[in-house]
GROMACS .gro file of C-alpha atoms in nm:
model
  311
    1MET     CA    1   4.768  -0.680   8.069
    2ILE     CA    2   4.623  -0.949   7.798
    3THR     CA    3   4.836  -1.333   7.887
    4PRO     CA    4   4.741  -1.626   7.789
    5ASP     CA    5   4.604  -1.727   8.179
    6LEU     CA    6   4.299  -1.528   7.998
    7PHE     CA    7   4.259  -1.669   7.668
    8ASP     CA    8   3.942  -1.875   7.768
    9SER     CA    9   3.736  -1.629   7.934
   10LEU     CA   10   3.824  -1.372   7.648
   11ASN     CA   11   3.770  -1.630   7.368
   12GLU     CA   12   3.380  -1.676   7.538
   13GLU     CA   13   3.375  -1.312   7.606
   14ALA     CA   14   3.443  -1.280   7.214
   15ALA     CA   15   3.219  -1.606   7.094
   16SER     CA   16   2.920  -1.424   7.277
   17GLU     CA   17   2.987  -1.079   7.074
   18GLU     CA   18   2.991  -1.272   6.769
   19THR     CA   19   2.744  -1.440   6.815
   20LYS     CA   20   2.470  -1.138   6.912
   21ASN     CA   21   2.578  -0.996   6.639
   22GLN     CA   22   2.523  -1.258   6.397
   23GLU     CA   23   2.175  -1.362   6.505
   24GLN     CA   24   1.908  -1.268   6.301
   25SER     CA   25   1.674  -1.273   6.607
   26SER     CA   26   1.633  -1.450   6.866
   27SER     CA   27   1.525  -1.726   6.721
   28ALA     CA   28   1.858  -1.868   6.562
   29GLN     CA   29   1.995  -2.105   6.670
   30SER     CA   30   2.354  -2.373   6.658
   31ASN     CA   31   2.240  -2.701   6.579
   32GLU     CA   32   2.447  -3.071   6.579
   33SER     CA   33   2.469  -3.210   6.253
   34ASP     CA   34   2.222  -3.421   6.290
   35GLU     CA   35   1.915  -3.232   6.334
   36LEU     CA   36   2.021  -3.044   6.013
   37PRO     CA   37   1.802  -3.054   5.710
   38GLU     CA   38   1.952  -3.160   5.354
   39VAL     CA   39   1.954  -2.870   5.245
   40VAL     CA   40   1.991  -2.580   5.481
   41SER     CA   41   1.892  -2.193   5.297
   42GLY     CA   42   1.872  -1.892   5.437
   43THR     CA   43   2.074  -1.543   5.460
   44LEU     CA   44   2.433  -1.611   5.497
   45ARG     CA   45   2.740  -1.436   5.732
   46LYS     CA   46   3.001  -1.435   5.854
   47MET     CA   47   3.186  -1.729   6.022
   48ILE     CA   48   3.125  -1.817   6.364
   49THR     CA   49   3.475  -1.919   6.506
   50ARG     CA   50   3.576  -2.109   6.879
   51ALA     CA   51   3.977  -2.149   6.888
   52ASN     CA   52   4.074  -2.462   7.090
   53LYS     CA   53   4.387  -2.459   7.302
   54GLY     CA   54   4.660  -2.713   7.065
   55LYS     CA   55   4.318  -2.757   6.820
   56PRO     CA   56   4.202  -2.654   6.554
   57VAL     CA   57   3.962  -2.402   6.522
   58ASP     CA   58   3.627  -2.504   6.517
   59TYR     CA   59   3.378  -2.307   6.281
   60PHE     CA   60   3.041  -2.267   6.214
   61LEU     CA   61   2.896  -2.136   5.911
   62PRO     CA   62   2.532  -1.912   5.985
   63VAL     CA   63   2.256  -1.978   5.693
   64GLY     CA   64   1.906  -1.859   5.872
   65GLU     CA   65   1.860  -1.940   6.181
   66PHE     CA   66   2.124  -2.245   6.110
   67HIS     CA   67   2.464  -2.239   6.271
   68VAL     CA   68   2.639  -2.487   6.035
   69PRO     CA   69   2.907  -2.728   6.235
   70LEU     CA   70   3.193  -2.734   5.923
   71ASN     CA   71   3.488  -2.904   6.034
   72PRO     CA   72   3.301  -3.244   6.000
   73TYR     CA   73   3.281  -3.140   5.626
   74ILE     CA   74   3.640  -3.116   5.536
   75GLY     CA   75   3.735  -3.415   5.329
   76LYS     CA   76   3.353  -3.389   5.157
   77ASN     CA   77   3.171  -3.242   4.863
   78ILE     CA   78   2.967  -2.955   4.983
   79ARG     CA   79   2.749  -2.707   4.758
   80LEU     CA   80   2.743  -2.336   4.810
   81GLU     CA   81   2.417  -2.227   4.594
   82TYR     CA   82   2.333  -1.874   4.548
   83GLN     CA   83   1.942  -1.828   4.486
   84GLY     CA   84   1.954  -1.455   4.353
   85GLU     CA   85   1.858  -1.234   4.646
   86ILE     CA   86   2.040  -0.982   4.879
   87HIS     CA   87   1.899  -0.919   5.231
   88CYS     CA   88   2.069  -0.645   5.470
   89LEU     CA   89   2.205  -0.800   5.762
   90HIS     CA   90   2.079  -0.467   5.933
   91CYS     CA   91   1.710  -0.423   5.823
   92GLY     CA   92   1.674  -0.710   5.645
   93GLU     CA   93   1.522  -0.582   5.347
   94ARG     CA   94   1.626  -0.676   4.952
   95THR     CA   95   1.932  -0.462   4.777
   96ASN     CA   96   2.034  -0.507   4.464
   97LYS     CA   97   2.335  -0.455   4.553
   98SER     CA   98   2.564  -0.530   4.895
   99PHE     CA   99   2.760  -0.250   5.042
  100GLY     CA  100   3.067  -0.268   5.288
  101GLN     CA  101   2.963  -0.653   5.355
  102GLY     CA  102   2.617  -0.657   5.367
  103PHE     CA  103   2.419  -0.349   5.387
  104CYS     CA  104   2.185  -0.168   5.244
  105TYR     CA  105   2.259   0.163   5.029
  106LYS     CA  106   2.074   0.341   5.314
  107HIS     CA  107   2.248   0.180   5.608
  108PHE     CA  108   2.564   0.177   5.406
  109THR     CA  109   2.578   0.597   5.473
  110SER     CA  110   2.413   0.565   5.761
  111LEU     CA  111   2.508   0.358   6.031
  112ALA     CA  112   2.825   0.473   6.258
  113GLN     CA  113   2.964   0.054   6.167
  114ASN     CA  114   3.013   0.174   5.812
  115ASP     CA  115   3.176   0.521   5.871
  116SER     CA  116   3.485   0.574   5.648
  117CYS     CA  117   3.712   0.579   6.007
  118ILE     CA  118   3.604   0.309   6.070
  119MET     CA  119   3.871   0.193   5.830
  120SER     CA  120   4.092   0.460   5.949
  121PRO     CA  121   4.028   0.492   6.303
  122GLU     CA  122   4.257   0.787   6.341
  123GLN     CA  123   4.036   0.964   6.184
  124CYS     CA  124   3.752   0.895   6.418
  125HIS     CA  125   3.575   1.230   6.490
  126TYR     CA  126   3.341   1.145   6.810
  127HIS     CA  127   3.488   1.458   6.976
  128GLU     CA  128   3.400   1.699   6.667
  129GLY     CA  129   3.008   1.580   6.763
  130THR     CA  130   2.946   1.459   6.388
  131CYS     CA  131   2.999   1.016   6.470
  132ARG     CA  132   2.706   0.912   6.283
  133GLU     CA  133   2.519   0.727   6.585
  134PRO     CA  134   2.684   0.904   6.870
  135GLU     CA  135   2.602   0.621   7.133
  136TRP     CA  136   2.710   0.322   6.928
  137GLY     CA  137   3.025   0.533   6.920
  138GLU     CA  138   3.027   0.575   7.264
  139ARG     CA  139   2.987   0.145   7.290
  140ASN     CA  140   3.262   0.084   7.020
  141CYS     CA  141   3.425   0.358   7.019
  142MET     CA  142   3.522   0.517   7.345
  143GLN     CA  143   3.610   0.224   7.461
  144SER     CA  144   3.896   0.023   7.573
  145HIS     CA  145   4.099  -0.131   7.262
  146TYR     CA  146   4.446  -0.313   7.149
  147VAL     CA  147   4.735  -0.316   6.960
  148TYR     CA  148   4.824  -0.607   6.838
  149LEU     CA  149   5.084  -0.767   6.593
  150SER     CA  150   4.989  -1.114   6.403
  151ASN     CA  151   5.097  -1.371   6.148
  152SER     CA  152   4.949  -1.447   5.912
  153SER     CA  153   5.092  -1.455   5.559
  154ALA     CA  154   5.380  -1.262   5.739
  155ILE     CA  155   5.365  -0.968   6.064
  156LYS     CA  156   5.154  -0.715   6.031
  157VAL     CA  157   5.003  -0.469   6.304
  158GLY     CA  158   4.632  -0.430   6.365
  159ILE     CA  159   4.382  -0.306   6.626
  160THR     CA  160   4.038  -0.434   6.802
  161ARG     CA  161   3.842  -0.417   7.176
  162GLY     CA  162   3.941  -0.700   7.366
  163GLY     CA  163   3.620  -0.887   7.337
  164GLN     CA  164   3.716  -0.957   6.978
  165ILE     CA  165   3.998  -1.153   7.105
  166PRO     CA  166   4.062  -1.349   6.948
  167THR     CA  167   3.807  -1.318   6.715
  168ARG     CA  168   3.958  -1.103   6.519
  169TRP     CA  169   4.314  -1.246   6.475
  170ILE     CA  170   4.105  -1.583   6.347
  171ASP     CA  171   3.951  -1.326   6.096
  172GLN     CA  172   4.293  -1.312   5.996
  173GLY     CA  173   4.393  -1.662   5.960
  174ALA     CA  174   4.685  -1.544   6.187
  175THR     CA  175   4.892  -1.828   6.364
  176GLN     CA  176   5.046  -1.621   6.635
  177ALA     CA  177   4.958  -1.305   6.784
  178ILE     CA  178   5.075  -1.072   7.054
  179ALA     CA  179   4.889  -0.793   7.259
  180ILE     CA  180   5.138  -0.487   7.237
  181ALA     CA  181   4.967  -0.182   7.346
  182ARG     CA  182   4.612  -0.096   7.525
  183VAL     CA  183   4.445   0.226   7.521
  184THR     CA  184   4.158   0.409   7.656
  185THR     CA  185   3.995   0.482   7.260
  186ARG     CA  186   3.991   0.332   6.896
  187GLN     CA  187   4.129   0.687   6.783
  188LEU     CA  188   4.402   0.623   7.007
  189ALA     CA  189   4.421   0.307   6.863
  190GLY     CA  190   4.447   0.442   6.496
  191LEU     CA  191   4.672   0.676   6.593
  192LEU     CA  192   4.912   0.427   6.727
  193GLU     CA  193   4.856   0.145   6.427
  194VAL     CA  194   5.002   0.486   6.225
  195ALA     CA  195   5.249   0.492   6.431
  196PHE     CA  196   5.396   0.123   6.369
  197LYS     CA  197   5.287   0.111   6.010
  198GLU     CA  198   5.570   0.274   5.923
  199HIS     CA  199   5.779  -0.011   6.046
  200VAL     CA  200   5.574  -0.330   5.971
  201ALA     CA  201   5.270  -0.385   5.715
  202ASP     CA  202   4.899  -0.376   5.857
  203LYS     CA  203   4.722  -0.548   5.575
  204THR     CA  204   4.769  -0.929   5.556
  205HIS     CA  205   4.800  -1.064   5.225
  206TRP     CA  206   4.500  -1.316   5.158
  207GLN     CA  207   4.678  -1.519   4.914
  208ALA     CA  208   4.983  -1.566   5.073
  209MET     CA  209   4.805  -1.676   5.413
  210LEU     CA  210   4.557  -1.947   5.236
  211LYS     CA  211   4.924  -2.111   5.047
  212GLY     CA  212   5.004  -2.261   5.367
  213ALA     CA  213   5.151  -2.141   5.738
  214PRO     CA  214   5.374  -1.868   5.757
  215THR     CA  215   5.749  -1.889   5.922
  216VAL     CA  216   5.674  -1.898   6.269
  217LEU     CA  217   5.815  -1.590   6.485
  218ASP     CA  218   5.958  -1.516   6.808
  219MET     CA  219   5.660  -1.266   6.844
  220ALA     CA  220   5.787  -1.116   7.199
  221SER     CA  221   6.120  -0.995   6.938
  222GLU     CA  222   5.925  -0.897   6.686
  223ARG     CA  223   5.751  -0.680   6.970
  224ASP     CA  224   6.036  -0.487   7.167
  225ARG     CA  225   6.190  -0.468   6.812
  226LEU     CA  226   5.905  -0.225   6.670
  227PHE     CA  227   5.889  -0.045   7.026
  228GLU     CA  228   6.238   0.019   6.960
  229LEU     CA  229   6.201   0.188   6.604
  230ALA     CA  230   5.872   0.349   6.672
  231LYS     CA  231   6.018   0.507   7.016
  232PRO     CA  232   5.964   0.896   6.941
  233GLN     CA  233   5.641   0.841   6.789
  234LEU     CA  234   5.532   0.688   7.139
  235ASP     CA  235   5.657   0.899   7.327
  236ALA     CA  236   5.491   1.219   7.206
  237LEU     CA  237   5.211   1.003   7.177
  238ILE     CA  238   5.197   0.937   7.555
  239ALA     CA  239   5.341   1.205   7.679
  240GLU     CA  240   5.024   1.390   7.503
  241HIS     CA  241   4.800   1.142   7.629
  242GLY     CA  242   4.930   1.046   7.966
  243LEU     CA  243   5.072   0.720   8.023
  244VAL     CA  244   4.722   0.573   8.165
  245ALA     CA  245   4.554   0.585   7.798
  246VAL     CA  246   4.854   0.505   7.602
  247GLN     CA  247   4.951   0.120   7.789
  248LEU     CA  248   5.259  -0.059   7.633
  249LEU     CA  249   5.247  -0.458   7.663
  250THR     CA  250   5.593  -0.582   7.714
  251ASN     CA  251   5.539  -0.897   7.883
  252GLY     CA  252   5.227  -1.089   7.709
  253GLU     CA  253   5.331  -1.376   7.567
  254ALA     CA  254   5.162  -1.471   7.199
  255TYR     CA  255   4.888  -1.654   7.119
  256GLU     CA  256   4.897  -1.968   6.885
  257PHE     CA  257   4.623  -2.097   6.654
  258GLU     CA  258   4.546  -2.393   6.430
  259PHE     CA  259   4.291  -2.414   6.162
  260PRO     CA  260   4.163  -2.695   6.017
  261VAL     CA  261   4.302  -2.705   5.694
  262GLN     CA  262   4.377  -3.103   5.522
  263GLN     CA  263   4.579  -2.900   5.178
  264TYR     CA  264   4.672  -2.606   5.124
  265PRO     CA  265   4.573  -2.488   4.709
  266GLU     CA  266   4.906  -2.397   4.566
  267LYS     CA  267   4.717  -2.193   4.310
  268VAL     CA  268   4.501  -1.948   4.455
  269LYS     CA  269   4.168  -1.912   4.253
  270SER     CA  270   3.825  -1.681   4.436
  271PHE     CA  271   3.482  -1.772   4.374
  272ASN     CA  272   3.250  -1.462   4.330
  273LEU     CA  273   2.877  -1.584   4.348
  274ASP     CA  274   2.816  -1.250   4.142
  275LYS     CA  275   2.932  -1.434   3.886
  276THR     CA  276   2.923  -1.775   3.980
  277ASP     CA  277   2.577  -1.942   4.131
  278VAL     CA  278   2.670  -2.235   4.261
  279VAL     CA  279   3.035  -2.350   4.455
  280GLU     CA  280   3.109  -2.670   4.494
  281GLY     CA  281   3.379  -2.868   4.585
  282LYS     CA  282   3.577  -3.117   4.822
  283LEU     CA  283   3.608  -2.914   5.136
  284MET     CA  284   3.990  -2.925   5.241
  285GLY     CA  285   3.981  -2.629   5.474
  286ILE     CA  286   3.927  -2.367   5.641
  287LYS     CA  287   4.108  -2.109   5.737
  288GLY     CA  288   4.057  -1.658   5.827
  289GLN     CA  289   3.668  -1.657   5.705
  290TYR     CA  290   3.789  -1.821   5.363
  291LEU     CA  291   3.651  -2.158   5.273
  292ILE     CA  292   3.917  -2.368   5.054
  293LEU     CA  293   3.844  -2.632   4.786
  294ASP     CA  294   3.966  -2.828   4.551
  295SER     CA  295   3.801  -2.637   4.288
  296GLY     CA  296   3.902  -2.261   4.478
  297VAL     CA  297   3.819  -2.059   4.773
  298ILE     CA  298   3.567  -1.825   4.843
  299ASN     CA  299   3.564  -1.545   5.177
  300ILE     CA  300   3.221  -1.616   5.306
  301ARG     CA  301   3.220  -1.216   5.463
  302ARG     CA  302   3.228  -1.105   5.183
  303PHE     CA  303   2.886  -1.217   5.056
  304GLY     CA  304   2.692  -1.185   5.405
  305GLY     CA  305   2.302  -1.110   5.332
  306TYR     CA  306   2.325  -1.352   4.993
  307SER     CA  307   2.044  -1.573   5.006
  308VAL     CA  308   2.186  -1.930   4.962
  309ASN     CA  309   2.124  -2.323   5.004
  310PHE     CA  310   2.418  -2.468   5.158
  311SER     CA  311   2.422  -2.945   5.098
   0.00000   0.00000   0.00000
């Protein structure tokens, strides 16, 4: 069971996995602001995060070999300029279009991490022998997963591996989150999510998330309410797969997160690097995978693989 006592160890595990996934090569490094060149150039990747108890989340922007610390830039002007090239995050080859947030078409259609069952885990077909990459499936899908409730724009249900706690919640801009079940495979997590989403949303309303912090909720009460509403489906899943495979977590406490935001926008205007080469303005905050500028917002994860200059 996940409890706040494990916060530091889970955060360390998640940060290690996140860094491993995001580094282009062994030469990737984290740089302090006084070591950065005036203009940082390279391939853009999703922001790396580090949770802090009682303090705002730390953000780092991977651009090429650099990990730019972003929190010190809040309240200052920044500029992100697209250089007209996109490189696949898997193979590094140039692609005319980004598929699935940073892949060339070949690897979008061949990698298991881009298969349709990633978005609909209840449709996992590993047991049918048709997984695109069985070894990847064993490492990532045939492992323990957690079903959780989070509060970003409102209450929602989701799933994640233990190694992605609390990164997954931070990436969604959640101010609160609680693990409510532990299961033995990704598919089982998906089946529980299907049962729960008959009673609660499974999507984050990103515009609302970027306009301010949501109403604080009693996450334990929300969990208990959901368990009661979904009891027939939960009982059926436990009867079919067993108590070891499906463990409901009834005593865990909620996590809380603070984001480095100086001011939220009244209206959300979203930048698109395919249409606007230059994104610049005063950085008012960071939440989820979004930079909040006084001129608009940009979803960094959406533009993974884009070659940019940051200054």
